[in-house]
Amino acid sequence: MSEFMVDADTLANARFGTSQLTETVSALKLLLRPVEPWFRPWKDTHVASFEAALAADPLWTALLDSAFSDSWAADFLTVPPLAPDLTIEAELAYLTSLDDDHIRADLSVVRTPLPAIVRETSGLSAAAAELLRWVWRVTVEPDWRRRLRVLQADVVSRTSRLSEQGWSGVLRGLGPDVRWLGDGRIQVNRWDYPPTDVRGRDLMFLAAHTQRVNVSWRLPDRYALTYPVTGIFATTTTPDEPLVQLLGRNRARILAEAAEPVSTTLLVATTGLSLATVSDHLRVLTDAGLLERRRSGRSVLYWQSDTGRRVVRRPASNRPEPR
């Protein structure tokens, strides 16, 4: 299994965030590989144009053929951002600064021999950057506002959980193979790689629409763990009837859906209510102490307070018997 070795300073300075480049590379992987059912509608929308773009550019095809294996991706594609929430152009500045020998060296770690077109063509970093711009522009950017709301809600949720459960509780929810092992060791996946020493270095946790946990680095002192975001697609939550009788159906549903941080816009989409109606219900529920709120970027996120959780999740023994 693969591990991160951390110390108190690493964890004290670790932070959660988002990355447009990470989201783009995650989308690229989804276009290249079989996907879970919840990703299929998105992939079905974009895979034909993606395959057409590759067919029109043999260098793009060769780069992708060499850049990914089952357990590894070429380092130049997965470099963590210098800070969370940068634009994709700011993140691509590192890639475009790399020379051809650097790109070929990263690719050779994944797969050899390299295709002739990769060995003989110059401007590899520019070609790779243009491929990523295409994936961003066509498959991610049109839906970025919704994606960002989901990502930001996840970040707020993880940060809140950290204060309540500590790192052990937070890490346990990042992926099926991620866990705190004790003695300054974090298991990040089950691939058989040597431990990575990140003691005294920067560590970021990046939420993304991805199928599994991935690790990346910008040597010598910046590391990241990318994890699958929760709430990838909104689901319908049906509140219990006693809660409906207490609050009314719409307020009860909004309270139930706020089990994880949600934005006003997301609630409008999931409930079908107007923006004004959702905003009014959120105000009443917040004033009553059933919801908490926090600003995340340009959005305000709402989630159940301790009181709200107790109201929604009453013990079964307290519920009336059916007549």
mmCIF file of N, CA and C in Angstrom, residues 107-181:
data_model
loop_
_atom_site.group_PDB
_atom_site.id
_atom_site.type_symbol
_atom_site.label_atom_id
_atom_site.label_comp_id
_atom_site.label_asym_id
_atom_site.label_seq_id
_atom_site.Cartn_x
_atom_site.Cartn_y
_atom_site.Cartn_z
ATOM 1 N N LEU A 107 7.028 11.114 -19.096
ATOM 2 C CA LEU A 107 6.303 10.077 -19.828
ATOM 3 C C LEU A 107 7.009 8.729 -19.739
ATOM 4 N N SER A 108 8.326 8.744 -19.723
ATOM 5 C CA SER A 108 9.088 7.493 -19.692
ATOM 6 C C SER A 108 8.918 6.747 -18.379
ATOM 7 N N VAL A 109 8.546 7.455 -17.317
ATOM 8 C CA VAL A 109 8.255 6.787 -16.047
ATOM 9 C C VAL A 109 7.003 5.925 -16.176
ATOM 10 N N VAL A 110 6.091 6.355 -17.023
ATOM 11 C CA VAL A 110 4.811 5.659 -17.181
ATOM 12 C C VAL A 110 4.915 4.535 -18.200
ATOM 13 N N ARG A 111 5.532 4.821 -19.347
ATOM 14 C CA ARG A 111 5.524 3.827 -20.421
ATOM 15 C C ARG A 111 6.704 4.058 -21.366
ATOM 16 N N THR A 112 7.383 2.975 -21.713
ATOM 17 C CA THR A 112 8.451 3.014 -22.718
ATOM 18 C C THR A 112 8.271 1.815 -23.650
ATOM 19 N N PRO A 113 8.786 1.921 -24.891
ATOM 20 C CA PRO A 113 9.396 3.114 -25.490
ATOM 21 C C PRO A 113 8.335 4.144 -25.863
ATOM 22 N N LEU A 114 8.759 5.385 -25.949
ATOM 23 C CA LEU A 114 7.845 6.443 -26.338
ATOM 24 C C LEU A 114 7.585 6.388 -27.840
ATOM 25 N N PRO A 115 6.406 6.779 -28.285
ATOM 26 C CA PRO A 115 6.119 6.812 -29.724
ATOM 27 C C PRO A 115 7.077 7.754 -30.454
ATOM 28 N N ALA A 116 7.332 7.467 -31.704
ATOM 29 C CA ALA A 116 8.267 8.279 -32.484
ATOM 30 C C ALA A 116 7.840 9.738 -32.523
ATOM 31 N N ILE A 117 6.545 10.002 -32.621
ATOM 32 C CA ILE A 117 6.091 11.387 -32.716
ATOM 33 C C ILE A 117 6.418 12.171 -31.448
ATOM 34 N N VAL A 118 6.422 11.480 -30.306
ATOM 35 C CA VAL A 118 6.785 12.146 -29.047
ATOM 36 C C VAL A 118 8.297 12.338 -28.972
ATOM 37 N N ARG A 119 9.051 11.366 -29.447
ATOM 38 C CA ARG A 119 10.510 11.484 -29.412
ATOM 39 C C ARG A 119 11.015 12.568 -30.355
ATOM 40 N N GLU A 120 10.320 12.788 -31.457
ATOM 41 C CA GLU A 120 10.857 13.634 -32.524
ATOM 42 C C GLU A 120 10.217 15.015 -32.617
ATOM 43 N N THR A 121 9.120 15.245 -31.913
ATOM 44 C CA THR A 121 8.398 16.514 -32.020
ATOM 45 C C THR A 121 8.824 17.461 -30.911
ATOM 46 N N SER A 122 8.955 18.727 -31.236
ATOM 47 C CA SER A 122 9.241 19.744 -30.219
ATOM 48 C C SER A 122 7.939 20.433 -29.815
ATOM 49 N N GLY A 123 8.005 21.191 -28.714
ATOM 50 C CA GLY A 123 6.816 21.893 -28.235
ATOM 51 C C GLY A 123 5.816 20.988 -27.542
ATOM 52 N N LEU A 124 6.306 19.973 -26.824
ATOM 53 C CA LEU A 124 5.409 19.009 -26.190
ATOM 54 C C LEU A 124 4.579 19.637 -25.080
ATOM 55 N N SER A 125 5.188 20.520 -24.299
ATOM 56 C CA SER A 125 4.425 21.123 -23.199
ATOM 57 C C SER A 125 3.295 21.997 -23.735
ATOM 58 N N ALA A 126 3.551 22.713 -24.819
ATOM 59 C CA ALA A 126 2.500 23.538 -25.417
ATOM 60 C C ALA A 126 1.357 22.671 -25.938
ATOM 61 N N ALA A 127 1.699 21.531 -26.533
ATOM 62 C CA ALA A 127 0.666 20.625 -27.039
ATOM 63 C C ALA A 127 -0.160 20.047 -25.894
ATOM 64 N N ALA A 128 0.517 19.650 -24.817
ATOM 65 C CA ALA A 128 -0.204 19.105 -23.665
ATOM 66 C C ALA A 128 -1.112 20.155 -23.042
ATOM 67 N N ALA A 129 -0.617 21.381 -22.944
ATOM 68 C CA ALA A 129 -1.433 22.457 -22.376
ATOM 69 C C ALA A 129 -2.652 22.734 -23.243
ATOM 70 N N GLU A 130 -2.475 22.690 -24.550
ATOM 71 C CA GLU A 130 -3.607 22.949 -25.441
ATOM 72 C C GLU A 130 -4.651 21.835 -25.341
ATOM 73 N N LEU A 131 -4.200 20.610 -25.163
ATOM 74 C CA LEU A 131 -5.131 19.499 -24.949
ATOM 75 C C LEU A 131 -5.950 19.722 -23.675
ATOM 76 N N LEU A 132 -5.286 20.118 -22.601
ATOM 77 C CA LEU A 132 -5.995 20.357 -21.345
ATOM 78 C C LEU A 132 -6.949 21.538 -21.464
ATOM 79 N N ARG A 133 -6.537 22.566 -22.201
ATOM 80 C CA ARG A 133 -7.457 23.697 -22.427
ATOM 81 C C ARG A 133 -8.708 23.230 -23.168
ATOM 82 N N TRP A 134 -8.530 22.337 -24.139
ATOM 83 C CA TRP A 134 -9.689 21.831 -24.874
ATOM 84 C C TRP A 134 -10.630 21.084 -23.933
ATOM 85 N N VAL A 135 -10.083 20.201 -23.107
ATOM 86 C CA VAL A 135 -10.921 19.444 -22.173
ATOM 87 C C VAL A 135 -11.649 20.386 -21.223
ATOM 88 N N TRP A 136 -10.936 21.388 -20.719
ATOM 89 C CA TRP A 136 -11.563 22.371 -19.826
ATOM 90 C C TRP A 136 -12.675 23.126 -20.551
ATOM 91 N N ARG A 137 -12.361 23.673 -21.704
ATOM 92 C CA ARG A 137 -13.290 24.558 -22.406
ATOM 93 C C ARG A 137 -14.553 23.821 -22.859
ATOM 94 N N VAL A 138 -14.395 22.586 -23.304
ATOM 95 C CA VAL A 138 -15.523 21.865 -23.904
ATOM 96 C C VAL A 138 -16.304 21.049 -22.877
ATOM 97 N N THR A 139 -15.615 20.430 -21.919
ATOM 98 C CA THR A 139 -16.296 19.456 -21.060
ATOM 99 C C THR A 139 -16.471 19.895 -19.614
ATOM 100 N N VAL A 140 -15.699 20.868 -19.157
ATOM 101 C CA VAL A 140 -15.761 21.264 -17.741
ATOM 102 C C VAL A 140 -16.306 22.676 -17.568
ATOM 103 N N GLU A 141 -15.759 23.629 -18.285
ATOM 104 C CA GLU A 141 -16.126 25.032 -18.073
ATOM 105 C C GLU A 141 -17.621 25.301 -18.228
ATOM 106 N N PRO A 142 -18.326 24.701 -19.209
ATOM 107 C CA PRO A 142 -19.760 25.003 -19.312
ATOM 108 C C PRO A 142 -20.550 24.653 -18.057
ATOM 109 N N ASP A 143 -20.050 23.712 -17.274
ATOM 110 C CA ASP A 143 -20.738 23.266 -16.060
ATOM 111 C C ASP A 143 -19.976 23.675 -14.803
ATOM 112 N N TRP A 144 -19.004 24.585 -14.953
ATOM 113 C CA TRP A 144 -18.105 24.871 -13.841
ATOM 114 C C TRP A 144 -18.812 25.491 -12.650
ATOM 115 N N ARG A 145 -19.776 26.361 -12.861
ATOM 116 C CA ARG A 145 -20.441 27.004 -11.725
ATOM 117 C C ARG A 145 -21.132 25.975 -10.838
ATOM 118 N N ARG A 146 -21.818 25.023 -11.442
ATOM 119 C CA ARG A 146 -22.455 23.977 -10.640
ATOM 120 C C ARG A 146 -21.411 23.093 -9.985
ATOM 121 N N ARG A 147 -20.400 22.695 -10.763
ATOM 122 C CA ARG A 147 -19.340 21.868 -10.195
ATOM 123 C C ARG A 147 -18.694 22.559 -8.998
ATOM 124 N N LEU A 148 -18.406 23.849 -9.145
ATOM 125 C CA LEU A 148 -17.727 24.566 -8.074
ATOM 126 C C LEU A 148 -18.589 24.616 -6.821
ATOM 127 N N ARG A 149 -19.892 24.783 -6.974
ATOM 128 C CA ARG A 149 -20.771 24.776 -5.803
ATOM 129 C C ARG A 149 -20.679 23.447 -5.065
ATOM 130 N N VAL A 150 -20.675 22.358 -5.822
ATOM 131 C CA VAL A 150 -20.568 21.038 -5.205
ATOM 132 C C VAL A 150 -19.216 20.880 -4.518
ATOM 133 N N LEU A 151 -18.149 21.302 -5.183
ATOM 134 C CA LEU A 151 -16.808 21.192 -4.606
ATOM 135 C C LEU A 151 -16.682 22.032 -3.345
ATOM 136 N N GLN A 152 -17.167 23.264 -3.385
ATOM 137 C CA GLN A 152 -17.074 24.139 -2.220
ATOM 138 C C GLN A 152 -17.887 23.602 -1.056
ATOM 139 N N ALA A 153 -19.046 23.037 -1.342
ATOM 140 C CA ALA A 153 -19.844 22.441 -0.275
ATOM 141 C C ALA A 153 -19.091 21.298 0.383
ATOM 142 N N ASP A 154 -18.407 20.498 -0.420
ATOM 143 C CA ASP A 154 -17.627 19.398 0.129
ATOM 144 C C ASP A 154 -16.488 19.916 0.997
ATOM 145 N N VAL A 155 -15.800 20.955 0.539
ATOM 146 C CA VAL A 155 -14.686 21.521 1.304
ATOM 147 C C VAL A 155 -15.169 22.033 2.655
ATOM 148 N N VAL A 156 -16.291 22.748 2.671
ATOM 149 C CA VAL A 156 -16.837 23.247 3.937
ATOM 150 C C VAL A 156 -17.188 22.087 4.856
ATOM 151 N N SER A 157 -17.790 21.036 4.292
ATOM 152 C CA SER A 157 -18.169 19.875 5.087
ATOM 153 C C SER A 157 -16.944 19.208 5.699
ATOM 154 N N ARG A 158 -15.891 19.015 4.908
ATOM 155 C CA ARG A 158 -14.676 18.364 5.428
ATOM 156 C C ARG A 158 -14.031 19.220 6.514
ATOM 157 N N THR A 159 -13.982 20.524 6.294
ATOM 158 C CA THR A 159 -13.369 21.410 7.280
ATOM 159 C C THR A 159 -14.144 21.373 8.586
ATOM 160 N N SER A 160 -15.469 21.375 8.497
ATOM 161 C CA SER A 160 -16.298 21.284 9.696
ATOM 162 C C SER A 160 -16.085 19.956 10.401
ATOM 163 N N ARG A 161 -15.985 18.883 9.641
ATOM 164 C CA ARG A 161 -15.778 17.561 10.226
ATOM 165 C C ARG A 161 -14.425 17.467 10.913
ATOM 166 N N LEU A 162 -13.430 18.162 10.377
ATOM 167 C CA LEU A 162 -12.105 18.146 10.983
ATOM 168 C C LEU A 162 -12.153 18.651 12.419
ATOM 169 N N SER A 163 -12.897 19.729 12.661
ATOM 170 C CA SER A 163 -12.977 20.278 14.011
ATOM 171 C C SER A 163 -13.737 19.359 14.955
ATOM 172 N N GLU A 164 -14.624 18.521 14.405
ATOM 173 C CA GLU A 164 -15.433 17.645 15.248
ATOM 174 C C GLU A 164 -14.790 16.275 15.458
ATOM 175 N N GLN A 165 -14.138 15.741 14.426
ATOM 176 C CA GLN A 165 -13.682 14.355 14.467
ATOM 177 C C GLN A 165 -12.174 14.195 14.367
ATOM 178 N N GLY A 166 -11.460 15.280 14.065
ATOM 179 C CA GLY A 166 -10.023 15.173 13.890
ATOM 180 C C GLY A 166 -9.669 14.540 12.557
ATOM 181 N N TRP A 167 -8.366 14.405 12.321
ATOM 182 C CA TRP A 167 -7.911 13.907 11.025
ATOM 183 C C TRP A 167 -8.336 12.467 10.771
ATOM 184 N N SER A 168 -8.410 11.661 11.805
ATOM 185 C CA SER A 168 -8.812 10.273 11.607
ATOM 186 C C SER A 168 -10.202 10.195 10.995
ATOM 187 N N GLY A 169 -11.139 11.008 11.508
ATOM 188 C CA GLY A 169 -12.494 11.006 10.979
ATOM 189 C C GLY A 169 -12.572 11.554 9.571
ATOM 190 N N VAL A 170 -11.812 12.603 9.292
ATOM 191 C CA VAL A 170 -11.833 13.203 7.957
ATOM 192 C C VAL A 170 -11.241 12.255 6.924
ATOM 193 N N LEU A 171 -10.103 11.669 7.229
ATOM 194 C CA LEU A 171 -9.431 10.812 6.259
ATOM 195 C C LEU A 171 -10.261 9.577 5.939
ATOM 196 N N ARG A 172 -10.966 9.073 6.928
ATOM 197 C CA ARG A 172 -11.766 7.870 6.724
ATOM 198 C C ARG A 172 -12.845 8.078 5.673
ATOM 199 N N GLY A 173 -13.277 9.325 5.478
ATOM 200 C CA GLY A 173 -14.335 9.589 4.519
ATOM 201 C C GLY A 173 -13.860 10.001 3.143
ATOM 202 N N LEU A 174 -12.552 10.057 2.911
ATOM 203 C CA LEU A 174 -12.049 10.530 1.618
ATOM 204 C C LEU A 174 -12.093 9.463 0.536
ATOM 205 N N GLY A 175 -11.984 8.216 0.911
ATOM 206 C CA GLY A 175 -11.980 7.135 -0.062
ATOM 207 C C GLY A 175 -11.917 5.811 0.662
ATOM 208 N N PRO A 176 -12.268 4.720 -0.006
ATOM 209 C CA PRO A 176 -12.332 3.420 0.676
ATOM 210 C C PRO A 176 -11.000 2.935 1.208
ATOM 211 N N ASP A 177 -9.893 3.385 0.629
ATOM 212 C CA ASP A 177 -8.580 2.905 1.054
ATOM 213 C C ASP A 177 -7.787 3.940 1.839
ATOM 214 N N VAL A 178 -8.373 5.113 2.086
ATOM 215 C CA VAL A 178 -7.665 6.173 2.804
ATOM 216 C C VAL A 178 -7.980 6.048 4.286
ATOM 217 N N ARG A 179 -6.937 6.027 5.111
ATOM 218 C CA ARG A 179 -7.161 5.942 6.553
ATOM 219 C C ARG A 179 -5.921 6.402 7.305
ATOM 220 N N TRP A 180 -6.153 6.810 8.540
ATOM 221 C CA TRP A 180 -5.070 7.176 9.447
ATOM 222 C C TRP A 180 -4.527 5.901 10.075
ATOM 223 N N LEU A 181 -3.237 5.636 9.895
ATOM 224 C CA LEU A 181 -2.623 4.416 10.403
ATOM 225 C C LEU A 181 -1.957 4.606 11.753
#
